[in-house]
XYZ file of C-alpha atoms in Angstrom:
697
model
C 80.169 -96.550 71.555
C 78.379 -94.319 72.447
C 76.234 -92.665 69.802
C 77.460 -89.395 68.919
C 74.842 -86.645 67.954
C 75.948 -84.250 64.840
C 75.540 -80.887 64.717
C 72.496 -80.970 61.964
C 72.248 -78.091 58.860
C 68.162 -77.296 58.849
C 66.832 -78.603 55.825
C 64.564 -76.487 54.243
C 62.262 -76.199 51.239
C 63.647 -73.161 50.418
C 67.210 -72.998 49.175
C 67.319 -69.288 50.177
C 66.802 -70.204 54.461
C 69.251 -73.497 53.225
C 72.250 -71.330 52.018
C 71.158 -68.068 55.187
C 71.720 -71.530 57.483
C 75.764 -72.273 56.185
C 76.171 -68.732 55.960
C 74.833 -67.961 59.775
C 76.338 -71.369 60.592
C 79.987 -70.266 59.160
C 80.186 -67.099 60.792
C 79.356 -68.761 64.017
C 82.062 -70.327 64.130
C 85.346 -67.779 62.761
C 82.976 -66.065 65.758
C 83.816 -69.329 67.475
C 87.610 -69.795 67.078
C 87.415 -65.633 67.034
C 86.338 -66.783 70.874
C 88.595 -68.802 71.696
C 91.801 -66.626 70.558
C 90.467 -64.464 72.164
C 90.045 -66.114 75.864
C 93.999 -66.553 75.571
C 95.483 -63.975 75.187
C 97.665 -61.774 77.194
C 95.254 -59.357 78.043
C 98.570 -57.075 76.920
C 98.872 -57.603 74.472
C 96.991 -56.664 71.176
C 97.782 -60.476 69.209
C 96.173 -63.301 70.912
C 97.534 -65.932 71.729
C 98.069 -69.408 69.620
C 96.443 -73.052 71.141
C 98.183 -75.327 72.808
C 96.736 -78.967 71.669
C 95.629 -79.249 75.746
C 94.006 -75.778 74.745
C 92.162 -76.853 72.009
C 91.075 -79.401 74.454
C 89.642 -77.995 76.456
C 87.809 -75.902 74.084
C 86.216 -79.133 71.823
C 85.112 -80.286 75.346
C 83.422 -77.439 75.927
C 81.367 -77.900 72.664
C 80.026 -81.297 72.747
C 78.303 -83.496 71.378
C 80.531 -83.700 69.118
C 81.744 -85.555 66.412
C 85.056 -86.130 63.818
C 83.623 -83.295 61.221
C 83.003 -80.409 63.591
C 86.608 -80.963 65.214
C 88.192 -80.762 62.022
C 86.173 -77.827 61.239
C 86.966 -76.009 64.450
C 90.432 -76.946 63.676
C 90.555 -76.042 59.777
C 89.133 -71.815 60.702
C 92.060 -71.992 63.350
C 94.746 -73.397 60.687
C 93.597 -71.150 58.911
C 93.306 -67.797 61.121
C 97.009 -68.625 62.665
C 95.470 -70.221 65.369
C 97.973 -72.861 66.088
C 100.719 -73.060 67.785
C 103.671 -74.416 66.065
C 103.638 -77.719 67.874
C 100.419 -78.423 66.839
C 101.047 -76.636 63.548
C 103.280 -79.398 62.968
C 100.855 -82.130 63.081
C 97.802 -80.272 61.686
C 99.972 -80.057 58.626
C 101.334 -84.100 58.925
C 97.822 -85.803 58.397
C 94.766 -83.074 59.101
C 92.207 -86.993 59.376
C 94.347 -88.415 62.626
C 94.690 -84.655 64.807
C 90.409 -84.073 64.155
C 90.347 -88.164 65.544
C 93.416 -87.223 68.190
C 92.579 -84.395 69.707
C 87.950 -84.523 70.112
C 88.843 -88.209 71.412
C 91.040 -86.295 74.051
C 88.328 -83.682 74.604
C 85.725 -87.186 75.449
C 88.058 -88.551 78.234
C 88.906 -91.329 76.375
C 92.134 -93.616 77.016
C 94.783 -92.701 74.904
C 95.978 -95.556 74.569
C 91.955 -97.432 73.770
C 92.887 -94.251 71.452
C 95.993 -95.993 69.865
C 95.011 -98.881 69.685
C 91.610 -98.101 67.642
C 94.111 -95.585 65.263
C 95.784 -98.118 64.478
C 92.832 -99.417 62.834
C 93.199 -97.091 60.597
C 96.021 -97.268 59.396
C 97.229 -93.800 61.268
C 100.997 -93.311 61.941
C 101.934 -94.335 65.510
C 104.980 -91.131 66.392
C 102.125 -88.431 65.638
C 99.793 -90.695 67.726
C 102.419 -90.507 70.253
C 102.501 -87.274 69.928
C 99.439 -85.699 70.546
C 98.555 -87.912 73.171
C 101.334 -86.712 74.857
C 100.712 -82.488 73.901
C 97.032 -83.874 75.376
C 98.138 -85.365 78.640
C 98.989 -84.001 81.766
C 99.962 -87.118 83.479
C 102.900 -87.679 81.025
C 104.536 -90.676 83.568
C 101.774 -91.964 83.703
C 100.652 -91.973 80.590
C 104.622 -94.242 80.035
C 103.101 -96.569 81.844
C 100.035 -97.552 80.689
C 100.796 -97.042 77.127
C 103.879 -100.089 77.790
C 101.685 -102.608 79.767
C 98.362 -102.600 77.820
C 99.587 -101.902 74.244
C 101.958 -104.655 71.986
C 103.701 -101.743 70.290
C 107.069 -100.199 69.836
C 108.486 -100.016 73.008
C 111.042 -98.159 72.204
C 109.027 -95.044 70.318
C 107.547 -94.732 73.765
C 110.512 -94.668 75.156
C 111.153 -91.625 72.443
C 108.325 -89.895 72.650
C 108.136 -89.429 76.583
C 111.727 -88.637 76.972
C 110.977 -85.978 74.120
C 107.820 -84.502 75.998
C 110.394 -84.005 79.500
C 109.396 -87.826 81.076
C 113.221 -88.002 82.945
C 115.094 -90.891 81.057
C 115.666 -92.937 84.504
C 111.888 -92.711 85.352
C 111.305 -94.440 81.346
C 113.921 -96.794 81.815
C 113.176 -97.953 84.492
C 109.586 -98.490 83.156
C 110.358 -100.075 80.052
C 113.059 -102.395 81.898
C 110.931 -104.261 83.817
C 107.344 -103.850 86.200
C 106.740 -101.560 88.047
C 107.143 -103.726 91.148
C 107.673 -107.643 91.054
C 103.772 -107.808 92.597
C 101.150 -106.379 92.710
C 97.902 -107.990 95.823
C 94.729 -105.614 94.845
C 91.869 -107.158 98.306
C 88.253 -107.196 98.372
C 86.010 -108.575 100.839
C 86.053 -111.730 100.220
C 88.165 -112.638 97.898
C 92.610 -111.054 97.182
C 93.600 -111.113 93.533
C 97.584 -111.885 93.319
C 100.382 -110.625 90.013
C 103.649 -111.252 90.820
C 105.633 -109.784 87.695
C 109.055 -110.281 86.133
C 108.263 -113.684 85.507
C 109.240 -116.051 82.240
C 106.320 -117.382 80.870
C 107.009 -120.714 81.236
C 108.411 -120.052 85.431
C 104.988 -122.563 87.235
C 104.038 -121.230 90.541
C 101.843 -122.425 93.007
C 100.154 -120.577 95.587
C 98.505 -120.989 99.363
C 97.292 -118.578 101.807
C 96.360 -118.607 105.845
C 94.951 -116.643 108.492
C 97.829 -114.607 109.705
C 96.678 -115.967 112.349
C 95.957 -119.592 111.083
C 99.441 -122.776 111.173
C 97.794 -124.725 108.226
C 98.839 -123.831 104.860
C 95.792 -124.228 101.827
C 96.307 -124.791 98.269
C 94.902 -122.150 95.834
C 94.364 -121.940 92.323
C 98.444 -121.797 90.145
C 99.028 -118.502 88.942
C 97.995 -118.484 85.185
C 100.093 -116.205 82.632
C 99.084 -113.035 81.886
C 100.628 -111.926 78.010
C 98.957 -109.106 78.642
C 100.507 -106.927 82.303
C 103.608 -110.496 81.057
C 102.323 -111.613 84.796
C 102.085 -114.768 86.537
C 98.133 -114.678 89.107
C 95.419 -116.314 90.058
C 92.955 -115.607 93.104
C 91.522 -116.546 96.469
C 88.167 -116.366 97.284
C 85.853 -117.131 100.014
C 87.848 -115.293 102.522
C 86.801 -112.571 105.124
C 86.383 -109.375 105.625
C 88.128 -107.546 108.031
C 91.021 -110.417 107.491
C 94.626 -110.464 107.669
C 95.666 -113.108 106.133
C 99.401 -114.495 104.592
C 99.731 -115.392 101.212
C 102.809 -118.211 99.992
C 104.318 -118.206 96.077
C 106.392 -121.507 95.506
C 108.003 -121.126 91.530
C 109.100 -123.785 89.588
C 111.545 -123.312 87.063
C 113.572 -125.882 84.966
C 112.236 -128.106 87.717
C 113.860 -126.871 89.916
C 111.599 -124.914 93.992
C 112.968 -121.969 94.647
C 112.537 -120.404 98.149
C 109.152 -119.369 98.730
C 108.430 -115.550 99.167
C 105.758 -114.389 101.936
C 103.087 -111.583 101.730
C 100.589 -110.247 103.587
C 97.348 -108.412 103.183
C 94.045 -107.663 104.830
C 90.244 -108.346 103.258
C 88.818 -105.063 102.870
C 86.562 -103.921 106.192
C 82.746 -103.775 105.783
C 82.423 -100.471 106.456
C 84.903 -97.164 105.494
C 85.850 -94.932 108.533
C 83.653 -92.099 108.377
C 84.524 -88.136 109.311
C 82.236 -87.780 111.674
C 82.039 -83.391 110.162
C 81.023 -85.084 107.500
C 77.815 -86.950 108.041
C 74.555 -85.341 105.849
C 71.394 -86.461 106.137
C 69.901 -86.642 102.754
C 67.296 -84.421 104.043
C 69.294 -81.690 105.245
C 71.592 -81.039 102.578
C 68.892 -82.443 99.262
C 66.207 -79.799 98.497
C 64.597 -81.350 94.958
C 65.624 -81.420 91.023
C 69.769 -82.979 91.955
C 72.479 -83.703 94.249
C 75.585 -82.078 92.956
C 77.799 -83.058 95.545
C 80.818 -81.416 93.204
C 78.672 -77.703 93.491
C 77.773 -78.862 96.884
C 81.675 -79.647 97.245
C 81.273 -82.619 99.132
C 83.920 -85.328 99.259
C 85.907 -86.988 101.325
C 89.403 -88.701 101.833
C 91.715 -92.162 102.797
C 90.636 -92.932 106.526
C 87.868 -90.000 106.420
C 84.862 -90.872 104.011
C 81.881 -88.523 103.423
C 78.349 -90.751 104.237
C 75.617 -88.968 103.134
C 72.182 -90.904 104.719
C 68.401 -90.782 103.060
C 65.128 -91.802 103.854
C 61.663 -93.056 102.563
C 61.123 -89.824 103.329
C 63.611 -87.409 101.070
C 63.861 -89.059 97.449
C 65.383 -86.998 95.108
C 63.394 -86.450 92.389
C 64.347 -85.474 88.463
C 61.338 -85.512 87.444
C 62.231 -82.680 83.596
C 64.680 -82.781 80.947
C 66.870 -79.989 83.226
C 70.116 -82.780 84.486
C 71.645 -84.709 83.036
C 71.621 -87.030 86.084
C 69.647 -86.744 89.402
C 73.181 -87.714 91.597
C 75.839 -86.088 90.118
C 79.369 -86.885 91.775
C 81.110 -85.653 89.209
C 84.834 -86.470 90.047
C 83.942 -86.267 93.847
C 85.807 -89.262 95.535
C 85.693 -91.343 99.485
C 81.317 -91.776 98.783
C 79.440 -93.591 100.999
C 74.943 -93.251 100.064
C 72.328 -94.787 102.761
C 69.457 -95.776 102.154
C 69.344 -93.221 99.074
C 65.994 -93.380 96.856
C 66.886 -92.428 93.213
C 63.823 -91.600 91.099
C 64.922 -89.853 87.063
C 67.844 -88.455 84.710
C 67.816 -87.337 82.030
C 70.102 -89.740 81.096
C 71.663 -91.816 84.127
C 70.787 -91.092 88.429
C 73.347 -91.567 88.991
C 76.720 -89.652 87.200
C 80.686 -89.709 88.082
C 83.850 -89.180 85.673
C 87.315 -90.524 87.320
C 86.129 -91.142 90.146
C 87.128 -93.698 92.803
C 85.989 -94.772 95.968
C 83.239 -95.032 95.584
C 79.958 -97.095 98.360
C 75.610 -97.364 97.891
C 74.411 -99.422 100.137
C 70.415 -99.934 99.973
C 69.749 -97.276 97.553
C 66.870 -97.999 95.487
C 67.431 -96.647 91.796
C 64.270 -96.660 89.129
C 62.265 -94.833 86.436
C 65.623 -93.235 84.503
C 67.067 -92.437 81.915
C 65.676 -91.270 77.789
C 61.772 -91.090 77.002
C 61.827 -92.005 72.771
C 59.258 -89.755 71.568
C 59.917 -91.645 67.690
C 60.264 -95.982 67.313
C 62.230 -96.719 63.214
C 62.346 -100.150 62.271
C 61.385 -101.125 66.418
C 63.852 -99.257 67.645
C 63.949 -96.566 69.697
C 64.695 -92.779 69.212
C 64.832 -89.785 71.653
C 63.953 -87.288 68.704
C 62.635 -87.859 65.130
C 66.535 -86.617 64.041
C 68.363 -88.327 65.446
C 70.789 -90.694 64.320
C 71.700 -92.765 66.522
C 69.198 -95.197 68.363
C 68.566 -94.349 72.977
C 71.346 -96.783 74.204
C 73.668 -96.338 77.437
C 71.200 -94.961 80.305
C 72.430 -96.403 83.213
C 71.095 -96.740 86.761
C 74.042 -95.983 87.830
C 77.109 -94.629 85.269
C 79.721 -94.565 87.043
C 82.669 -93.470 84.201
C 86.121 -94.142 84.117
C 85.471 -94.666 88.025
C 86.970 -97.613 89.447
C 87.077 -98.847 93.519
C 83.131 -98.713 93.857
C 81.254 -100.881 95.922
C 77.136 -101.532 94.861
C 75.424 -103.802 97.611
C 72.065 -104.418 98.728
C 71.239 -102.801 96.559
C 68.141 -102.408 93.535
C 67.027 -101.013 90.499
C 64.190 -100.822 88.632
C 61.410 -100.276 85.756
C 63.333 -97.856 83.813
C 61.511 -95.385 81.405
C 62.958 -96.626 78.550
C 62.275 -100.349 77.334
C 64.888 -102.332 74.879
C 64.587 -103.715 71.681
C 65.009 -107.380 70.721
C 66.979 -108.545 67.989
C 64.150 -108.802 65.908
C 64.710 -105.370 65.251
C 68.444 -105.714 65.531
C 71.765 -105.500 68.234
C 69.554 -104.338 71.399
C 69.574 -100.791 72.245
C 68.907 -99.418 75.867
C 68.740 -99.423 79.113
C 71.427 -101.152 81.653
C 71.456 -100.813 86.074
C 74.693 -100.308 85.854
C 77.570 -99.755 82.997
C 81.082 -101.530 83.409
C 83.267 -98.522 82.238
C 86.161 -99.401 85.074
C 89.074 -96.942 83.275
C 89.569 -94.711 85.483
C 92.595 -92.430 84.069
C 95.104 -93.882 86.892
C 95.746 -97.695 87.034
C 96.396 -97.516 91.200
C 92.394 -96.593 90.735
C 91.456 -98.905 87.885
C 88.666 -102.024 88.553
C 88.256 -103.305 91.726
C 84.257 -103.545 91.467
C 82.496 -104.955 94.158
C 78.437 -105.735 93.222
C 76.584 -108.086 95.351
C 73.586 -108.777 97.265
C 72.106 -106.687 93.963
C 68.385 -107.460 93.148
C 68.258 -106.652 89.369
C 65.418 -106.685 87.025
C 63.274 -105.867 84.520
C 59.838 -107.336 83.768
C 58.856 -109.376 80.281
C 57.337 -106.554 78.376
C 59.900 -104.120 79.974
C 63.469 -105.553 79.879
C 67.190 -103.721 80.166
C 69.564 -103.817 77.387
C 72.580 -106.021 79.755
C 71.361 -105.510 82.588
C 75.216 -105.092 83.684
C 76.734 -103.644 80.343
C 80.041 -103.288 79.690
C 82.377 -100.065 77.288
C 85.044 -100.841 75.582
C 84.121 -104.838 75.263
C 87.341 -105.063 72.408
C 89.802 -103.873 74.686
C 92.097 -104.931 78.322
C 90.752 -101.171 79.898
C 87.254 -102.590 79.064
C 84.884 -103.229 81.312
C 85.519 -104.353 84.974
C 89.404 -103.603 84.206
C 90.721 -106.093 86.970
C 90.218 -107.310 90.288
C 86.678 -107.102 90.974
C 83.692 -109.183 92.051
C 80.183 -109.736 90.679
C 77.947 -112.609 93.478
C 75.499 -113.352 95.786
C 73.095 -111.008 92.815
C 69.772 -112.052 91.061
C 70.022 -110.980 86.773
C 67.507 -110.598 85.535
C 64.563 -109.996 82.706
C 67.098 -108.228 79.242
C 67.154 -108.715 74.872
C 70.868 -109.078 75.211
C 73.041 -110.178 78.243
C 72.463 -110.226 81.647
C 76.328 -110.024 82.359
C 78.692 -108.182 80.298
C 82.400 -109.480 82.162
C 84.329 -108.821 78.313
C 86.820 -107.161 78.085
C 89.846 -106.953 80.944
C 88.238 -109.706 82.772
C 92.832 -109.814 84.990
C 91.287 -111.819 88.208
C 87.141 -110.942 87.460
C 85.087 -112.939 89.372
C 80.800 -114.094 88.934
C 80.573 -116.328 91.272
C 77.433 -117.404 93.355
C 74.687 -115.173 91.582
C 71.549 -115.577 90.113
C 70.409 -114.886 85.851
C 67.073 -115.623 83.706
C 65.091 -113.794 81.229
C 67.595 -112.828 79.031
C 69.358 -113.173 75.327
C 73.045 -114.317 77.406
C 73.154 -114.858 80.282
C 77.677 -114.506 80.726
C 79.232 -112.819 78.162
C 82.803 -113.452 78.303
C 83.259 -111.820 74.713
C 86.114 -111.141 73.835
C 88.554 -112.225 77.093
C 91.601 -108.706 76.747
C 93.222 -109.417 80.356
C 92.355 -113.233 81.542
C 91.730 -114.810 83.719
C 88.458 -114.155 84.302
C 86.326 -116.858 86.810
C 83.188 -118.020 87.068
C 81.850 -120.540 88.914
C 78.813 -121.211 91.303
C 76.253 -118.970 89.085
C 72.698 -120.337 89.017
C 72.013 -120.057 84.903
C 68.052 -120.702 84.455
C 64.338 -119.811 81.773
C 67.217 -118.243 79.401
C 64.477 -116.253 76.952
C 64.570 -113.161 75.502
C 61.118 -111.348 75.046
C 60.218 -113.571 72.330
C 61.546 -116.422 73.651
C 64.774 -116.933 71.455
C 68.586 -117.663 73.262
C 70.946 -118.509 72.417
C 73.706 -119.337 75.437
C 73.877 -119.595 79.041
C 77.911 -117.958 78.473
C 78.986 -116.950 75.256
C 81.638 -116.569 73.680
C 84.229 -116.340 71.181
C 87.027 -113.932 69.427
C 90.582 -115.519 71.246
C 92.207 -114.782 68.259
C 91.989 -111.355 66.930
C 93.514 -109.697 69.324
C 95.864 -110.881 72.960
C 93.823 -113.144 74.256
C 92.718 -114.217 78.439
C 91.566 -117.423 79.378
C 87.710 -117.915 81.881
C 87.047 -120.403 84.054
C 84.354 -121.612 84.399
C 84.341 -123.899 87.219
C 80.705 -125.781 89.654
C 78.043 -123.682 88.092
C 73.947 -124.863 87.464
C 72.660 -124.445 83.553
C 68.959 -125.275 83.271
C 68.136 -123.754 79.589
C 66.696 -124.117 76.760
C 69.747 -122.919 75.005
C 73.164 -123.781 74.597
C 75.390 -124.203 78.183
C 78.938 -122.627 76.790
C 78.389 -121.909 72.749
C 80.877 -119.979 70.113
C 79.638 -116.472 69.052
C 82.053 -113.881 66.800
C 84.208 -110.938 67.556
C 85.253 -109.405 64.215
C 84.991 -113.179 62.598
C 86.661 -114.487 65.106
C 84.473 -117.641 66.889
C 88.428 -118.604 68.698
C 87.714 -119.385 72.589
C 89.462 -119.886 75.391
C 87.710 -122.177 78.938
C 88.566 -124.759 81.454
C 85.844 -126.179 82.002
C 85.463 -128.400 84.984
C 82.923 -129.666 87.045
C 79.688 -128.350 85.034
C 75.922 -129.321 85.520
C 74.561 -128.848 81.930
C 71.649 -129.379 80.369
C 68.976 -128.976 78.393
C 64.945 -128.839 77.170
C 65.619 -128.280 73.323
C 67.465 -129.819 70.625
C 67.859 -127.942 67.142
C 70.103 -126.852 64.257
C 72.020 -125.564 66.635
C 70.174 -125.125 70.039
C 70.607 -127.370 72.616
C 74.603 -128.513 72.928
C 76.466 -128.209 76.266
C 79.686 -127.343 74.763
C 79.293 -125.499 71.016
C 82.830 -124.533 69.390
C 82.520 -123.389 65.990
C 86.778 -123.045 65.658
C 88.557 -125.248 68.661
C 91.166 -123.942 70.538
C 94.038 -127.086 71.384
C 94.152 -124.866 74.745
C 90.893 -125.848 76.291
C 89.846 -127.650 78.864
C 87.396 -130.080 78.933
C 86.782 -131.904 82.342
C 84.003 -133.855 84.511
C 81.302 -131.440 82.717
C 77.813 -133.497 83.123
C 75.714 -133.165 80.039
C 72.991 -133.866 78.217
C 70.441 -133.511 76.297
C 66.179 -134.306 77.124
C 64.607 -134.759 73.576
C 67.643 -136.164 72.198
C 67.809 -138.336 75.115
C 71.721 -137.701 75.572
C 73.693 -135.810 75.553
C 75.123 -133.242 72.740
C 78.557 -131.095 72.424
C 80.406 -129.713 69.477
C 83.660 -129.415 71.345
C 87.218 -131.569 70.465
C 89.173 -132.750 74.283
C 85.810 -133.231 76.461
C 86.911 -135.531 79.467
C 83.853 -137.917 80.286
C 81.175 -137.467 82.840
C 82.992 -139.091 86.209
C 79.957 -141.692 86.641
C 78.288 -142.262 83.723
C 75.411 -144.286 85.013
C 74.493 -141.516 85.498
C 74.463 -140.083 81.939
C 70.290 -141.145 82.014
C 66.838 -138.958 80.913
C 65.212 -140.653 84.600
C 68.236 -138.880 86.486
C 68.797 -135.869 84.792
C 64.990 -135.507 84.748
C 64.943 -135.631 88.325
C 68.284 -132.771 88.134
C 65.671 -130.305 85.628
C 63.030 -130.724 88.345
C 64.545 -129.889 91.194
C 63.585 -126.500 91.798
C 66.225 -126.118 93.496
C 69.548 -123.302 93.229
C 72.407 -126.401 92.992
C 72.462 -129.320 93.311
C 75.471 -131.855 95.025
C 77.341 -134.583 93.662
C 79.405 -136.793 94.663
C 83.145 -136.328 92.267
C 85.962 -137.848 93.516
C 89.233 -136.057 94.819
C 91.084 -135.251 91.983
C 88.147 -133.231 89.906
C 87.708 -130.729 92.765
C 89.474 -127.067 92.127
C 91.888 -125.773 95.335
C 89.918 -122.938 97.124
C 86.963 -122.919 94.513
C 85.359 -126.130 95.650
C 83.001 -125.990 97.891
C 81.442 -129.109 99.798
C 78.633 -128.765 101.819
C 78.458 -131.097 105.132
C 78.192 -134.786 103.545
C 81.201 -133.847 101.693
C 79.867 -133.430 98.127
C 80.566 -131.048 96.077
C 78.129 -128.002 95.143
C 77.029 -127.058 91.740
C 74.619 -123.736 91.066
C 74.931 -121.336 94.050
C 74.950 -122.044 97.532
C 72.562 -120.547 99.180
C 69.184 -121.660 98.125
C 67.348 -118.345 100.123
């Protein structure tokens, strides 16, 4: 989680100065609480009005950064002064720590479902947390829907609380009885996902698709069970943009096929529709400092996007600490940026919060983030007394923001270099912060990152190149229905990309990754399925040359579990191929790994394994993977249920060395038909299966 900087009482050599400081703090606290009460007082009544939970949240939101102790002190002062209304007063008396915890997190904009999940781990009372969640949330129907379909908690209690706080009983009962829709289809540019709700887990569904003007149905991957949403779901890739398609879904129940159901969708257009009156050239709206779109009231509408066109002669430059970001979008949406050059931003180069429908094309971002002035135990701090090292500074700091496209962009040269694991967990900047948990479920996820170059240098590395927040939760990271493809990601002291979190139909394919401690992190998968395929992962290593795995997995059993599908990747590294890592002391993972080539040039202790399972999981599938260790001169793996590679004669040092030395981003193998995967297997002109990155530019 993002560090919270605490209020600090100044230390002094003089006891008198210390006492004076504390006295002044108390006086200021009383004045602050008095100020809130006066603000909400009736103009015609000298007696100040009492504060509701939502009013107190608004007050705390303006006072950030705060921690829970600070929030509880404000609450205590207000309670002692009789400033809390009856509802808030009641919850405060039930549990003071819980009340401070929940109100502070609401003030920080953290989702209620995430807050309740953490609160349950702390042992807080669920009914009190629900009461406060409804007291502090404006859209109570949306909150009810989110809670019912993201948390495994007492649905009756959610329903009762929702009705108590004004949500229509019929609406609540409908939400609880079934998913609000029978299906959800989410297209992107070159892919689509489908989720079918209100079915039994034992039902088996197959999916076919075709362009609207075609006759032949094409097979897609079978539907997989998603236990979080109680849905059967899958993704289809290699579609054409701006094209209408049909889907056909056929379920089999008790060995009897049902009548097929057909659906229609259209993939995204390669450009949005612009409002001709809102096409701005950057030089006409920007004169230095921060570009603040909220202050300029620049925002679009559906089918009437704003377009902002930059050029190399008008960079957006922030050279001091006056602005937390060089571009502030806030909650504005339907905005398209083209050819923007951004340099600077104290925390983030580009920031948003609760926004959706943003598009960045051909942008160059650099020189952002805090400049540490203190190094302690190998970690970098902005100031001497800071409790937390500098972390989470982002080129694209798009918080609680969904429906985003970033394409053809370059991110490089953040102000701060991350520390390596030698000094503990790396802290530092990232290129993109995956935090797609928009409060409205319709706008969650749906992130497309394509054709970008996000890179550091050997001595000046990112923490993670692409980093996820709220990794441990179904609402974390990219959340759902996102595609990351055709990117080059390089130079991290931790993960080159974190898919961690929701991973519900999150696609990661056709990327090149190098120079990181880990290539792709999928720890934990809280929802699934995620798809990692046709990537080229090679030349791993942090600044020390240390590395763990091309794909890192774990944490399956600590929470609701999801599957990660790992197909057709070319992995050439001294590290492990698929390697276990602990999450909450849980090293278990669930993967379907098929048709990968994994070759390693190191073998010692637990390095150089193509698969390294620490806690085997019986549902995992390992089928037809080419695995070879050049040092051991044989396949090296630790896993259960591994099905052998189709051609054992190729498992020799000469052939493995040939693949290792091929100096290409892909190899082709004549894999038999039974191992070829519908829709996900790509064949070359000779009919061979392409393993690795499809384009070798």
